CSV table of C-alpha atoms and ligand atoms in Angstrom, one decimal:
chain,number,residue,atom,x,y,z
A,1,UNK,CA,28.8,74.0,0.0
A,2,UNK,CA,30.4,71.1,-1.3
A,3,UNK,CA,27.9,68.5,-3.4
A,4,UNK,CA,27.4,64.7,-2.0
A,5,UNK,CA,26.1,62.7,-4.6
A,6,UNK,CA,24.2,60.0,-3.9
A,7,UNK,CA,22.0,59.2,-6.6
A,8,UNK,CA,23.2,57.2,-9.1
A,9,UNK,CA,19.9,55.0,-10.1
A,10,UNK,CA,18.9,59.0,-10.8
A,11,UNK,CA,21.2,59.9,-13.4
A,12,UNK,CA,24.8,59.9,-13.2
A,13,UNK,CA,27.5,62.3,-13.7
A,14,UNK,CA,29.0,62.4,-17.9
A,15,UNK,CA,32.3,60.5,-17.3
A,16,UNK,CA,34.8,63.5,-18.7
A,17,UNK,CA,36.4,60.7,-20.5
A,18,UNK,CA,32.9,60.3,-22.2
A,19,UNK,CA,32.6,63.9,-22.8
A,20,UNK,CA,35.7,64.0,-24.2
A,21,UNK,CA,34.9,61.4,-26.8
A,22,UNK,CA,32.0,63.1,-27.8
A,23,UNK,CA,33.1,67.0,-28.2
A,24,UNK,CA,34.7,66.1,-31.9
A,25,UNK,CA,31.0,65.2,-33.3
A,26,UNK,CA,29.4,68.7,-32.2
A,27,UNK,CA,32.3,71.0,-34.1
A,28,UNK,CA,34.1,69.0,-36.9
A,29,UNK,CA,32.7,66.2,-37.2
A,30,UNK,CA,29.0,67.4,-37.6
A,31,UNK,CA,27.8,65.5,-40.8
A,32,UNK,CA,24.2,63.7,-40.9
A,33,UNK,CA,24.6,60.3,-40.7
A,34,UNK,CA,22.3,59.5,-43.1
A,35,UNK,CA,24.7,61.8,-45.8
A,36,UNK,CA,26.7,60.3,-48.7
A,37,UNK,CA,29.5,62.7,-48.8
A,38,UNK,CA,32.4,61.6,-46.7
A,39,UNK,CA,31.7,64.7,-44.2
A,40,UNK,CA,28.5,62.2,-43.6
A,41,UNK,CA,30.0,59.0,-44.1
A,42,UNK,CA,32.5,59.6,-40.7
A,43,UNK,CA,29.4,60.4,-38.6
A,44,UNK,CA,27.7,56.9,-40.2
A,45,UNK,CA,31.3,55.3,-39.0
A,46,UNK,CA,31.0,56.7,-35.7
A,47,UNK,CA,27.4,55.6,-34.8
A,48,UNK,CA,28.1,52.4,-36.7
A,49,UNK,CA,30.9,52.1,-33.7
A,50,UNK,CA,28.7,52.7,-30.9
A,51,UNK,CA,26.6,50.0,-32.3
A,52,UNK,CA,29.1,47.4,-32.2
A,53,UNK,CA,30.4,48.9,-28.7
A,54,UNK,CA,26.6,48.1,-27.3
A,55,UNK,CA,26.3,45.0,-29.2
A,56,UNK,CA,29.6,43.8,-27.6
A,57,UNK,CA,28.3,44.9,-24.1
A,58,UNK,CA,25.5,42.6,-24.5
A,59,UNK,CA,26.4,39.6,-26.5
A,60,UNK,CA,23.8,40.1,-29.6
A,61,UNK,CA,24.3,41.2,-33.4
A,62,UNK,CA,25.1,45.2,-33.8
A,63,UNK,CA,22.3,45.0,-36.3
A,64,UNK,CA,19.9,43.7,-33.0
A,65,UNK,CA,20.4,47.2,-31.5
A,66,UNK,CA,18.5,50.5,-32.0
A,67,UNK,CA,19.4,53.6,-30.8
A,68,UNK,CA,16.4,55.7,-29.2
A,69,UNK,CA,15.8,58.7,-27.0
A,70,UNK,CA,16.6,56.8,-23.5
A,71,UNK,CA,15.3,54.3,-21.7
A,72,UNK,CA,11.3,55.9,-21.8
A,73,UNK,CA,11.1,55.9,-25.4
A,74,UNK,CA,12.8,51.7,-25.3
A,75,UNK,CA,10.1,51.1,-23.1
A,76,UNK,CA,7.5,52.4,-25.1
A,77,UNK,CA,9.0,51.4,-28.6
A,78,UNK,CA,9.6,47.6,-27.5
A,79,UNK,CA,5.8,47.0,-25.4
A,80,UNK,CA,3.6,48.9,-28.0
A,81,UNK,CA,5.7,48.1,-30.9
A,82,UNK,CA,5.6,44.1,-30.0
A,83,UNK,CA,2.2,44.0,-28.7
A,84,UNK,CA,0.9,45.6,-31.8
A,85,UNK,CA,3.1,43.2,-34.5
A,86,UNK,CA,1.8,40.4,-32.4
A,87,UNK,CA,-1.8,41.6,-31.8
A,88,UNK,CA,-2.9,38.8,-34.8
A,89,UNK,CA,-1.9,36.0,-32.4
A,90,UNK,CA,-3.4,37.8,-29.5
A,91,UNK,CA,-3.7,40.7,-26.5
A,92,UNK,CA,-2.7,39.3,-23.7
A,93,UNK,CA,0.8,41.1,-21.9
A,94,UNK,CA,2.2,40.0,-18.4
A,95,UNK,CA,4.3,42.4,-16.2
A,96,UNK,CA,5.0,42.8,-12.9
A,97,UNK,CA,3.6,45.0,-10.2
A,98,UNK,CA,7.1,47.0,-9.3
A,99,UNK,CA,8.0,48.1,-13.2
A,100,UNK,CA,9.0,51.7,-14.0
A,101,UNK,CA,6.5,54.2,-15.1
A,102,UNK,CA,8.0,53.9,-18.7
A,103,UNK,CA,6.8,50.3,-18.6
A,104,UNK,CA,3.6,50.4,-16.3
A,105,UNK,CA,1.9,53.3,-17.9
A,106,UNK,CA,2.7,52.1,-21.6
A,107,UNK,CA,0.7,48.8,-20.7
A,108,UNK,CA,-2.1,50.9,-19.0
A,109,UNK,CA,-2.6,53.0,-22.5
A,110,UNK,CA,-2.4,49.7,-24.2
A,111,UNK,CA,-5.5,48.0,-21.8
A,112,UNK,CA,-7.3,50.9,-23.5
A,113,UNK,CA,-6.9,49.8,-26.6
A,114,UNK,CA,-7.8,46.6,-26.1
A,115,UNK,CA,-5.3,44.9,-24.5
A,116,UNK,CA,-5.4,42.6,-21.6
A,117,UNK,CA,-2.4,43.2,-18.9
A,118,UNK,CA,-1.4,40.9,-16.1
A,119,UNK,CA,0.7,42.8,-13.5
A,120,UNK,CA,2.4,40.1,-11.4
A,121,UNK,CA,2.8,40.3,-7.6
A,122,UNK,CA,6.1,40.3,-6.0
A,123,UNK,CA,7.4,38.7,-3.0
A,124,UNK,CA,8.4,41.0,0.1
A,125,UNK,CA,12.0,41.1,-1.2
A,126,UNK,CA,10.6,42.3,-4.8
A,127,UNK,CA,10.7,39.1,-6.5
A,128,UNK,CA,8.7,38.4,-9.0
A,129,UNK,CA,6.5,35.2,-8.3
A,130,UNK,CA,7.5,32.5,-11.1
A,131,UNK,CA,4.6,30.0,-10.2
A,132,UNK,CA,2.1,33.2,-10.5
A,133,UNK,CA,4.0,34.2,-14.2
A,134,UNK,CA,3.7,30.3,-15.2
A,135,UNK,CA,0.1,30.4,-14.3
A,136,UNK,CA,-0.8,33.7,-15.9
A,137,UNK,CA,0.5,32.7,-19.5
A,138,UNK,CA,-2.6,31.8,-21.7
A,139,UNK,CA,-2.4,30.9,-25.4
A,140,UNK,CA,-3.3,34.2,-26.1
A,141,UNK,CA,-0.3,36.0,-24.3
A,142,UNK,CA,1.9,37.6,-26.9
A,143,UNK,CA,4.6,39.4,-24.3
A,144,UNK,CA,5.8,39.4,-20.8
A,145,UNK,CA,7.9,42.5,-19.9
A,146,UNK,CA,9.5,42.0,-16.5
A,147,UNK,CA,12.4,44.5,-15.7
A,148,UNK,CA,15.9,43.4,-14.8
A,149,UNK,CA,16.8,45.6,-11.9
A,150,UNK,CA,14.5,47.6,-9.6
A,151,UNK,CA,15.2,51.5,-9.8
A,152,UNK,CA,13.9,51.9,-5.9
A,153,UNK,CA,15.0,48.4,-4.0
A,154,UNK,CA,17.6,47.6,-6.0
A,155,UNK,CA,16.5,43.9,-6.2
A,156,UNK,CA,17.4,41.7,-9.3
A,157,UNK,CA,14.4,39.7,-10.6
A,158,UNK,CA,15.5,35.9,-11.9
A,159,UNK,CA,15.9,36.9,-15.6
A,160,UNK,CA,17.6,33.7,-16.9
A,161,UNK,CA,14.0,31.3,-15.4
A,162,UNK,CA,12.2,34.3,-17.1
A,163,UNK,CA,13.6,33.9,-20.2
A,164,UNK,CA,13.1,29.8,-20.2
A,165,UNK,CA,10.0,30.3,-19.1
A,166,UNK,CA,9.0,32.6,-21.8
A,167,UNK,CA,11.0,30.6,-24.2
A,168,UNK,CA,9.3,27.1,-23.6
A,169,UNK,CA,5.8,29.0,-24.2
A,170,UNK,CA,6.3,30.9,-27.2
A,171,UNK,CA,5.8,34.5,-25.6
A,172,UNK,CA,8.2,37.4,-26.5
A,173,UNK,CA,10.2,38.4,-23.7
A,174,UNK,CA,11.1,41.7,-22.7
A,175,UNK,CA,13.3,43.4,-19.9
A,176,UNK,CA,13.8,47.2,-18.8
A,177,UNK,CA,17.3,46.6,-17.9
A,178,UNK,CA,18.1,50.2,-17.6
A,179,UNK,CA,19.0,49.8,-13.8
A,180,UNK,CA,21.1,46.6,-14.8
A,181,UNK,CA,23.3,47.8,-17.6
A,182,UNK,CA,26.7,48.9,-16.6
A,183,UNK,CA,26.4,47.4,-13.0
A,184,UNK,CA,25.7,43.9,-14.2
A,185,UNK,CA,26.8,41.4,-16.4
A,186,UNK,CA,24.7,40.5,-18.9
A,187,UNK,CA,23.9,37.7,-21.7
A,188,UNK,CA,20.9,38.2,-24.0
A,189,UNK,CA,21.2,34.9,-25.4
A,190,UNK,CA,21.6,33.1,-22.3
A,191,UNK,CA,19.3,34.7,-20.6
A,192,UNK,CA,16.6,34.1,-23.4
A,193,UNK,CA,15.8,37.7,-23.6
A,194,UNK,CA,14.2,38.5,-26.8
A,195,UNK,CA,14.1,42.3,-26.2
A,196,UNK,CA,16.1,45.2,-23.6
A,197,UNK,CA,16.3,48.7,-22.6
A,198,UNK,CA,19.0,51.0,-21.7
A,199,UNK,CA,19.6,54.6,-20.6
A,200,UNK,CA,23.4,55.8,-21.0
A,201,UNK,CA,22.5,58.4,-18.4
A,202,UNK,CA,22.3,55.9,-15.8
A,203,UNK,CA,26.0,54.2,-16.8
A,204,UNK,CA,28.1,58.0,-16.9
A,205,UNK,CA,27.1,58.7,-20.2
A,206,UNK,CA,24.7,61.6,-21.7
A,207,UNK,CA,21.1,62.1,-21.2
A,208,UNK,CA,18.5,61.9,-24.0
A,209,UNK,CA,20.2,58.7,-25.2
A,210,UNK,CA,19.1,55.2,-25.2
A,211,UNK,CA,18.9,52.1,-26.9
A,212,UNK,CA,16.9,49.0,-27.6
A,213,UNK,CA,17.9,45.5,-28.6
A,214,UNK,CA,15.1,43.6,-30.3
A,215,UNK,CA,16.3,40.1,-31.4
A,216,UNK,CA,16.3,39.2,-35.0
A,217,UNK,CA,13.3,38.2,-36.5
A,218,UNK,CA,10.9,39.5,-33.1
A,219,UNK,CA,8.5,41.4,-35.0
A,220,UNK,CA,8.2,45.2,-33.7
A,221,UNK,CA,6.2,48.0,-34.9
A,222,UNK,CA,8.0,52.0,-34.8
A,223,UNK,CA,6.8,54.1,-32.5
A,224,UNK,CA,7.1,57.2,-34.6
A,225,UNK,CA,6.9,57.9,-38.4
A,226,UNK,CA,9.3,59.9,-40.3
A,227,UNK,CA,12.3,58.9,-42.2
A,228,UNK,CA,14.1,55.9,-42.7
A,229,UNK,CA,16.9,55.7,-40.0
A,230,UNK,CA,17.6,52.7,-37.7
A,231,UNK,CA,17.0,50.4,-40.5
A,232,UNK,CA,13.2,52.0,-40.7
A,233,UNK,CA,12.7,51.3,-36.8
A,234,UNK,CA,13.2,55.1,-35.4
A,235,UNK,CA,12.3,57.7,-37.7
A,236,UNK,CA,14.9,61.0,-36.8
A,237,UNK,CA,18.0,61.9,-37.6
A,238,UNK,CA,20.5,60.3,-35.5
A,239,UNK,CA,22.4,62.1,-32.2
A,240,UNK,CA,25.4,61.4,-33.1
A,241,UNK,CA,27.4,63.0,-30.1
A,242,UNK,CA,24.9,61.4,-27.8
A,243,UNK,CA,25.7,57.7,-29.6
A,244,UNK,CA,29.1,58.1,-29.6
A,245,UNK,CA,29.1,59.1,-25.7
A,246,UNK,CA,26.6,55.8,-25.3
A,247,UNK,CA,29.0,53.6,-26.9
A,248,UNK,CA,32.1,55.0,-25.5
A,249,UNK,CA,30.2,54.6,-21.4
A,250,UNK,CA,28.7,51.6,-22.2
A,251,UNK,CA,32.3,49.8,-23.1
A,252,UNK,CA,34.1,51.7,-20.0
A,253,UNK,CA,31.5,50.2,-17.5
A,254,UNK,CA,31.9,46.6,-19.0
A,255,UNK,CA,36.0,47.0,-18.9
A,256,UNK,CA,35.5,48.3,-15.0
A,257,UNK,CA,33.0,46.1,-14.7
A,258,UNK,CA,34.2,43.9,-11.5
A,259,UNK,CA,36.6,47.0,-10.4
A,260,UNK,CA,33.4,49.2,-10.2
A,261,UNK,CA,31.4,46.8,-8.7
A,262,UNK,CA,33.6,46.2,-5.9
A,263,UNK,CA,34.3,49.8,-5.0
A,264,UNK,CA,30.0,50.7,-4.7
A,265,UNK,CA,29.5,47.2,-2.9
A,266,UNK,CA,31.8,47.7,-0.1
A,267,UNK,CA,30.4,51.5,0.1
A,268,UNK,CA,26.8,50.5,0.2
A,269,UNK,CA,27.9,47.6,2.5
A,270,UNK,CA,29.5,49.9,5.0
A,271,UNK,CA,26.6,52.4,4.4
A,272,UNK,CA,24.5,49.7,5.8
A,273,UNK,CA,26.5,48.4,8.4
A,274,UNK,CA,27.0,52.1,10.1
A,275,UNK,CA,23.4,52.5,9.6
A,276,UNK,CA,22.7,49.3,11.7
A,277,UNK,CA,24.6,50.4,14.1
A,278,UNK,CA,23.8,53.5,15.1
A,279,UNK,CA,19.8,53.7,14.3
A,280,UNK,CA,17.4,52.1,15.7
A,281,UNK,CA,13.7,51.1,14.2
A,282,UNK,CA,15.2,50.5,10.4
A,283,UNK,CA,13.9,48.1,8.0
A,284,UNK,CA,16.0,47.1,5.3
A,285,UNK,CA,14.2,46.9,1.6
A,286,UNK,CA,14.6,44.9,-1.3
A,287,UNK,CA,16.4,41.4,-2.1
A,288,UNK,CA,19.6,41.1,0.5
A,289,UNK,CA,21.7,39.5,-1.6
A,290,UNK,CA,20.4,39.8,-4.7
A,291,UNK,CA,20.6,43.3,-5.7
A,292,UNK,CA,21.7,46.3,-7.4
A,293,UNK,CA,25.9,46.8,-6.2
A,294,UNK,CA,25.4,50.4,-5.1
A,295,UNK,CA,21.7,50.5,-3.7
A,296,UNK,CA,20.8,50.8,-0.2
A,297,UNK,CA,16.6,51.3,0.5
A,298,UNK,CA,15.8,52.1,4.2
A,299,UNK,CA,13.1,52.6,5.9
A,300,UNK,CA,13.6,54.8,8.8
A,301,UNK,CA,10.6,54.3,11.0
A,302,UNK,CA,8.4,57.4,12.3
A,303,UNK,CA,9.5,60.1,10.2
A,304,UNK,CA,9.0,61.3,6.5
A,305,UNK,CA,11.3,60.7,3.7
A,306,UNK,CA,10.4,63.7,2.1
A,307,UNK,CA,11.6,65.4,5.5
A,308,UNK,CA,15.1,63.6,5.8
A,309,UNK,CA,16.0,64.6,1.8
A,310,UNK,CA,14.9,68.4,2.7
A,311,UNK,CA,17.2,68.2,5.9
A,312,UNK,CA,20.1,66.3,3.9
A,313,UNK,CA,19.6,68.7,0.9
A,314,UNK,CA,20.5,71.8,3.6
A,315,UNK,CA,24.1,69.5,4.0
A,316,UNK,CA,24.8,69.9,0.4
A,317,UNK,CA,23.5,65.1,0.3
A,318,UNK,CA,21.1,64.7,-2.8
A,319,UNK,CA,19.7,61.4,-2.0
A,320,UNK,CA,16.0,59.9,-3.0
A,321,UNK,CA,13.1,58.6,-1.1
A,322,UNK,CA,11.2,55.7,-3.2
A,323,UNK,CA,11.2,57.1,-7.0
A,324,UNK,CA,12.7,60.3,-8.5
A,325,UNK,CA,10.0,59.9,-11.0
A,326,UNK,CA,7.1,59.7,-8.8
A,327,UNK,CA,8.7,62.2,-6.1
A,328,UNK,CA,6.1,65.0,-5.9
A,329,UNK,CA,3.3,63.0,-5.4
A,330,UNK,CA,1.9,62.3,-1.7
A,331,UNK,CA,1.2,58.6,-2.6
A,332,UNK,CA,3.5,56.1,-1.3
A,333,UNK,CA,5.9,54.5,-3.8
A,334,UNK,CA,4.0,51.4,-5.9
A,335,UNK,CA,7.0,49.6,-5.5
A,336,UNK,CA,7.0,49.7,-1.9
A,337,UNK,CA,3.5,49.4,-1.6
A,338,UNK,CA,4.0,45.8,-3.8
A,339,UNK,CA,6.3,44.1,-1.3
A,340,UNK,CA,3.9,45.1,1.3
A,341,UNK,CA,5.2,47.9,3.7
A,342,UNK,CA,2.5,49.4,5.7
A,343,UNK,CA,2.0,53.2,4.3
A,344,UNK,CA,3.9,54.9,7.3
A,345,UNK,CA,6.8,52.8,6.9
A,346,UNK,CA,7.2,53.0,3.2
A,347,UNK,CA,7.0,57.2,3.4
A,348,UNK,CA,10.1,57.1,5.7
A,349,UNK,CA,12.3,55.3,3.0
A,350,UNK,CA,15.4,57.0,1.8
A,351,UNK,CA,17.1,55.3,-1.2
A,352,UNK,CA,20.9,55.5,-1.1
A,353,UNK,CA,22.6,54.6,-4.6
A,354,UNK,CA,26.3,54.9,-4.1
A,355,UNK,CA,28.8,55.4,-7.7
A,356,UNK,CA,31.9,55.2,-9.0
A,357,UNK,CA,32.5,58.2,-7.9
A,358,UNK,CA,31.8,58.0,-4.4
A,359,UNK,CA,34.3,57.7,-1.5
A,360,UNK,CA,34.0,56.4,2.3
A,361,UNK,CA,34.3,60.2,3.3
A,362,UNK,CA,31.4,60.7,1.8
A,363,UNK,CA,29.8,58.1,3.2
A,364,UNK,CA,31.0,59.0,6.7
A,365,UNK,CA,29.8,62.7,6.0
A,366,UNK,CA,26.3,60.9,4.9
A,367,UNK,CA,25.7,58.8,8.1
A,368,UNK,CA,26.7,61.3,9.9
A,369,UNK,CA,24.5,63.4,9.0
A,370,UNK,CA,21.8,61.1,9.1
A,371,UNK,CA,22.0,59.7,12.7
A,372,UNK,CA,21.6,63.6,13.1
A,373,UNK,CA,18.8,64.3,11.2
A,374,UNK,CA,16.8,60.9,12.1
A,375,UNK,CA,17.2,61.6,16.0
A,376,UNK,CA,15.7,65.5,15.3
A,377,UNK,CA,13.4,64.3,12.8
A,378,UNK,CA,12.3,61.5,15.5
A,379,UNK,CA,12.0,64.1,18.2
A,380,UNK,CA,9.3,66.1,16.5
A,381,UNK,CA,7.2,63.5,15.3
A,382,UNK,CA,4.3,62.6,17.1
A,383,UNK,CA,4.5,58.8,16.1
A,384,UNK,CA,8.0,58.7,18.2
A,385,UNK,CA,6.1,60.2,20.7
A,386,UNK,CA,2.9,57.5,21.0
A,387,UNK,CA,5.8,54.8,20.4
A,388,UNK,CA,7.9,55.9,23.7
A,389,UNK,CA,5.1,56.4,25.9
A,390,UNK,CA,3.4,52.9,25.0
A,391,UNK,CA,6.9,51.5,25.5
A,392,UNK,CA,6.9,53.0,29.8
B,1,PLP,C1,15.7,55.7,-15.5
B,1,PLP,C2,14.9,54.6,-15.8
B,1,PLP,C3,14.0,54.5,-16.9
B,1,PLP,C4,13.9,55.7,-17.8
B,1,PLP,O1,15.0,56.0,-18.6
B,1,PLP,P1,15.2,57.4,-19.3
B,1,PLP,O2,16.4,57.3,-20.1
B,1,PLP,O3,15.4,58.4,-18.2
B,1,PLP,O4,13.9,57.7,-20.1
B,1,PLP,C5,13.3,53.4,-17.2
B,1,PLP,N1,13.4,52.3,-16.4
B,1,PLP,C6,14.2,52.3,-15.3
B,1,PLP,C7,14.2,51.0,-14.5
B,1,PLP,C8,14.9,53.4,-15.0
B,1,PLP,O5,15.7,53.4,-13.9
């Protein structure tokens, strides 16, 4: 059976072109960076490249970027490594209620070591409330770490008042931007952002690569000892295919920027629209205008997500239902459950994240298959049942 992939905030298919780019630096081109000998010295070139390729993708310094492990390890690196440097002026972290794992659970190790997190509340569209970040700033906050994109909704937090905010009280700010990056434009100087994550995997490029821009002169503490590569920052020696194939996605997805963009946002529009028509008892998630191009969350009322992705998994659909990373738990999403969806709502939520890879076929296929499987799924549960016979 054919493959319908739709889940692109999951990972995303290596762009061959990518691939391609990377291939020389695992035969011929094998040298250690870190090496003298010219062998080395073309491998140095290479990442040096990929620097000034993610430098240019963002608008900061090549020297402002470090390459890490993915998006986890930025996450970690940045919050820990920021909140530690700046511990002297004091403890206190705000972040927001919907952030990814990477960034959640890094601020719940730090509360046991003695720091003091704010998680801000978000509005039922998953916005982050400004007046409650203004409010929560003390002279003893050190960081705010507010992500750019949501991985689940798809909704895109107000980075740029963020920033000024942040900026006109002396607080570091940081931003997991690993949903953002390669879908949206972005300005880390206009935008005031002191510090960002990224995950190539997310943008066609390979997993187990990342990176992280720290401005110059934020202080930042590593996050694992060893030797001296990334200017003393990231101990290990570098992954030089993996850079390369960072660099080379990274500057493909800001040349196709507007091009890519369109295609996904008229998919996940028409997505959207067929869905409308053609189910009833829906409720649409996340920001409507503001949001990820190619993300689509629905809530599909009196059934199971986990149901709908088994049933769409037997027609060949990979889709998502809240978080890959969380999937396997039996608690509802803790994004959902932040813009206030009642618990049997938010477990019927299938998130739809359309690529650049995608076609309207597919999508046809997809809704097709989902009117299908909603109606059956519908039938069988007892919830549809109570809801008809209170509605005679
Ligand atoms: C995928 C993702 C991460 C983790 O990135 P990895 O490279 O997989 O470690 C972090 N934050 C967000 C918002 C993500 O979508």
């Amino acid at each position: 059976m054919k493959t319908v992939y739709f889940d692109n905030s999951a990972t995303t298919r290596t762009d061959p072109a990518v691939v391609e780019a990377m291939l020389p630096y695992f035969s011929e081109q094998y040298g250690n960076a870190s090496s003298i000998y010219s062998l080395g010295r073309e491998s140095r070139k290479a990442v040096e490249h990929a620097r000034e390729q993610v430098a240019g993708a963002l608008g900061c310094m090549p020297q402002e970027i470090y390459f890490t492990s993915g998006g986890s390890e930025s996450d970690n690196t940045a919050i820990r490594g920021i909140a530690w440097a700046k511990k002297d002026k004091g403890n206190h972290i705000i972040t927001s209620a919907i952030e990814h794992p990477a960034v959640l659970e890094t601020c719940r190790q730090l509360e046991k070591e003695g720091f003091r997190v704010t998680y801000l509340p978000v509005d039922p569209d998953g916005v982050v409330d400004l007046d409650a970040l203004k409010a929560a700033i003390t002279p003893r906050t050190t960081l705010i770490t507010i992500m750019y994109a949501n991985n689940e909704i798809g909704t895109i937090q107000p980075v740029d008042e963020i920033g000024a905010i942040a900026r006109e009280h002396g607080v570091i700010f940081h931003t997991d931007a690993v949903q953002a990056v390669g879908n949206v434009a972005i300005d880390v100087n206009a935008s005031h952002i002191d510090s960002l994550s990224l995950s190539a995997h997310k943008f066609y490029g390979p997993k187990g690569i990342g990176a992280l821009y720290v401005r110059k002169g934020v202080p930042f503490q590593r996050f694992m000892q060893g030797g001296h590569q990334e200017r003393n920052k990231r101990a290990g020696t570098e992954n030089v295919p993996a850079i390369v194939g960072l660099g080379k996605a990274i500057e493909m997805a800001y040349e196709d920027l507007e091009v890519h963009n369109a295609h996904v946002k008229a998919l996940r529009d028409y997505y959207v629209a067929q869905v409308e028509e053609k189910i009833p008892y829906i409720k649409r998630n996340g920001h409507p205008e503001k949001r990820l191009p190619g993300n689509s969350n629905i809530s599909f009322r009196f059934i199971e997500g986990e149901g709908l992705l088994l049933n769409l998994d037997l027609k060949g659909i990979c889709a998502s239902s809240g978080s890959a990373c969380t999937s396997g738990s039996l608690d509802p999403s803790h994004v959902l459950m932040a813009i206030g969806l009642p618990h049997e709502i938010a477990h019927g939520s299938l998130r739809i994240s359309i690529g650049k890879n995608n076609t309207k076929e597919e999508v046809d296929y997809l809704v097709e298959n989902l009117v299908e499987i909603v109606n059956r799924l519908r039938e069988m549960s007892p919830l549809w049942e109570d809801f008809i016979e209170e509605g005679k």
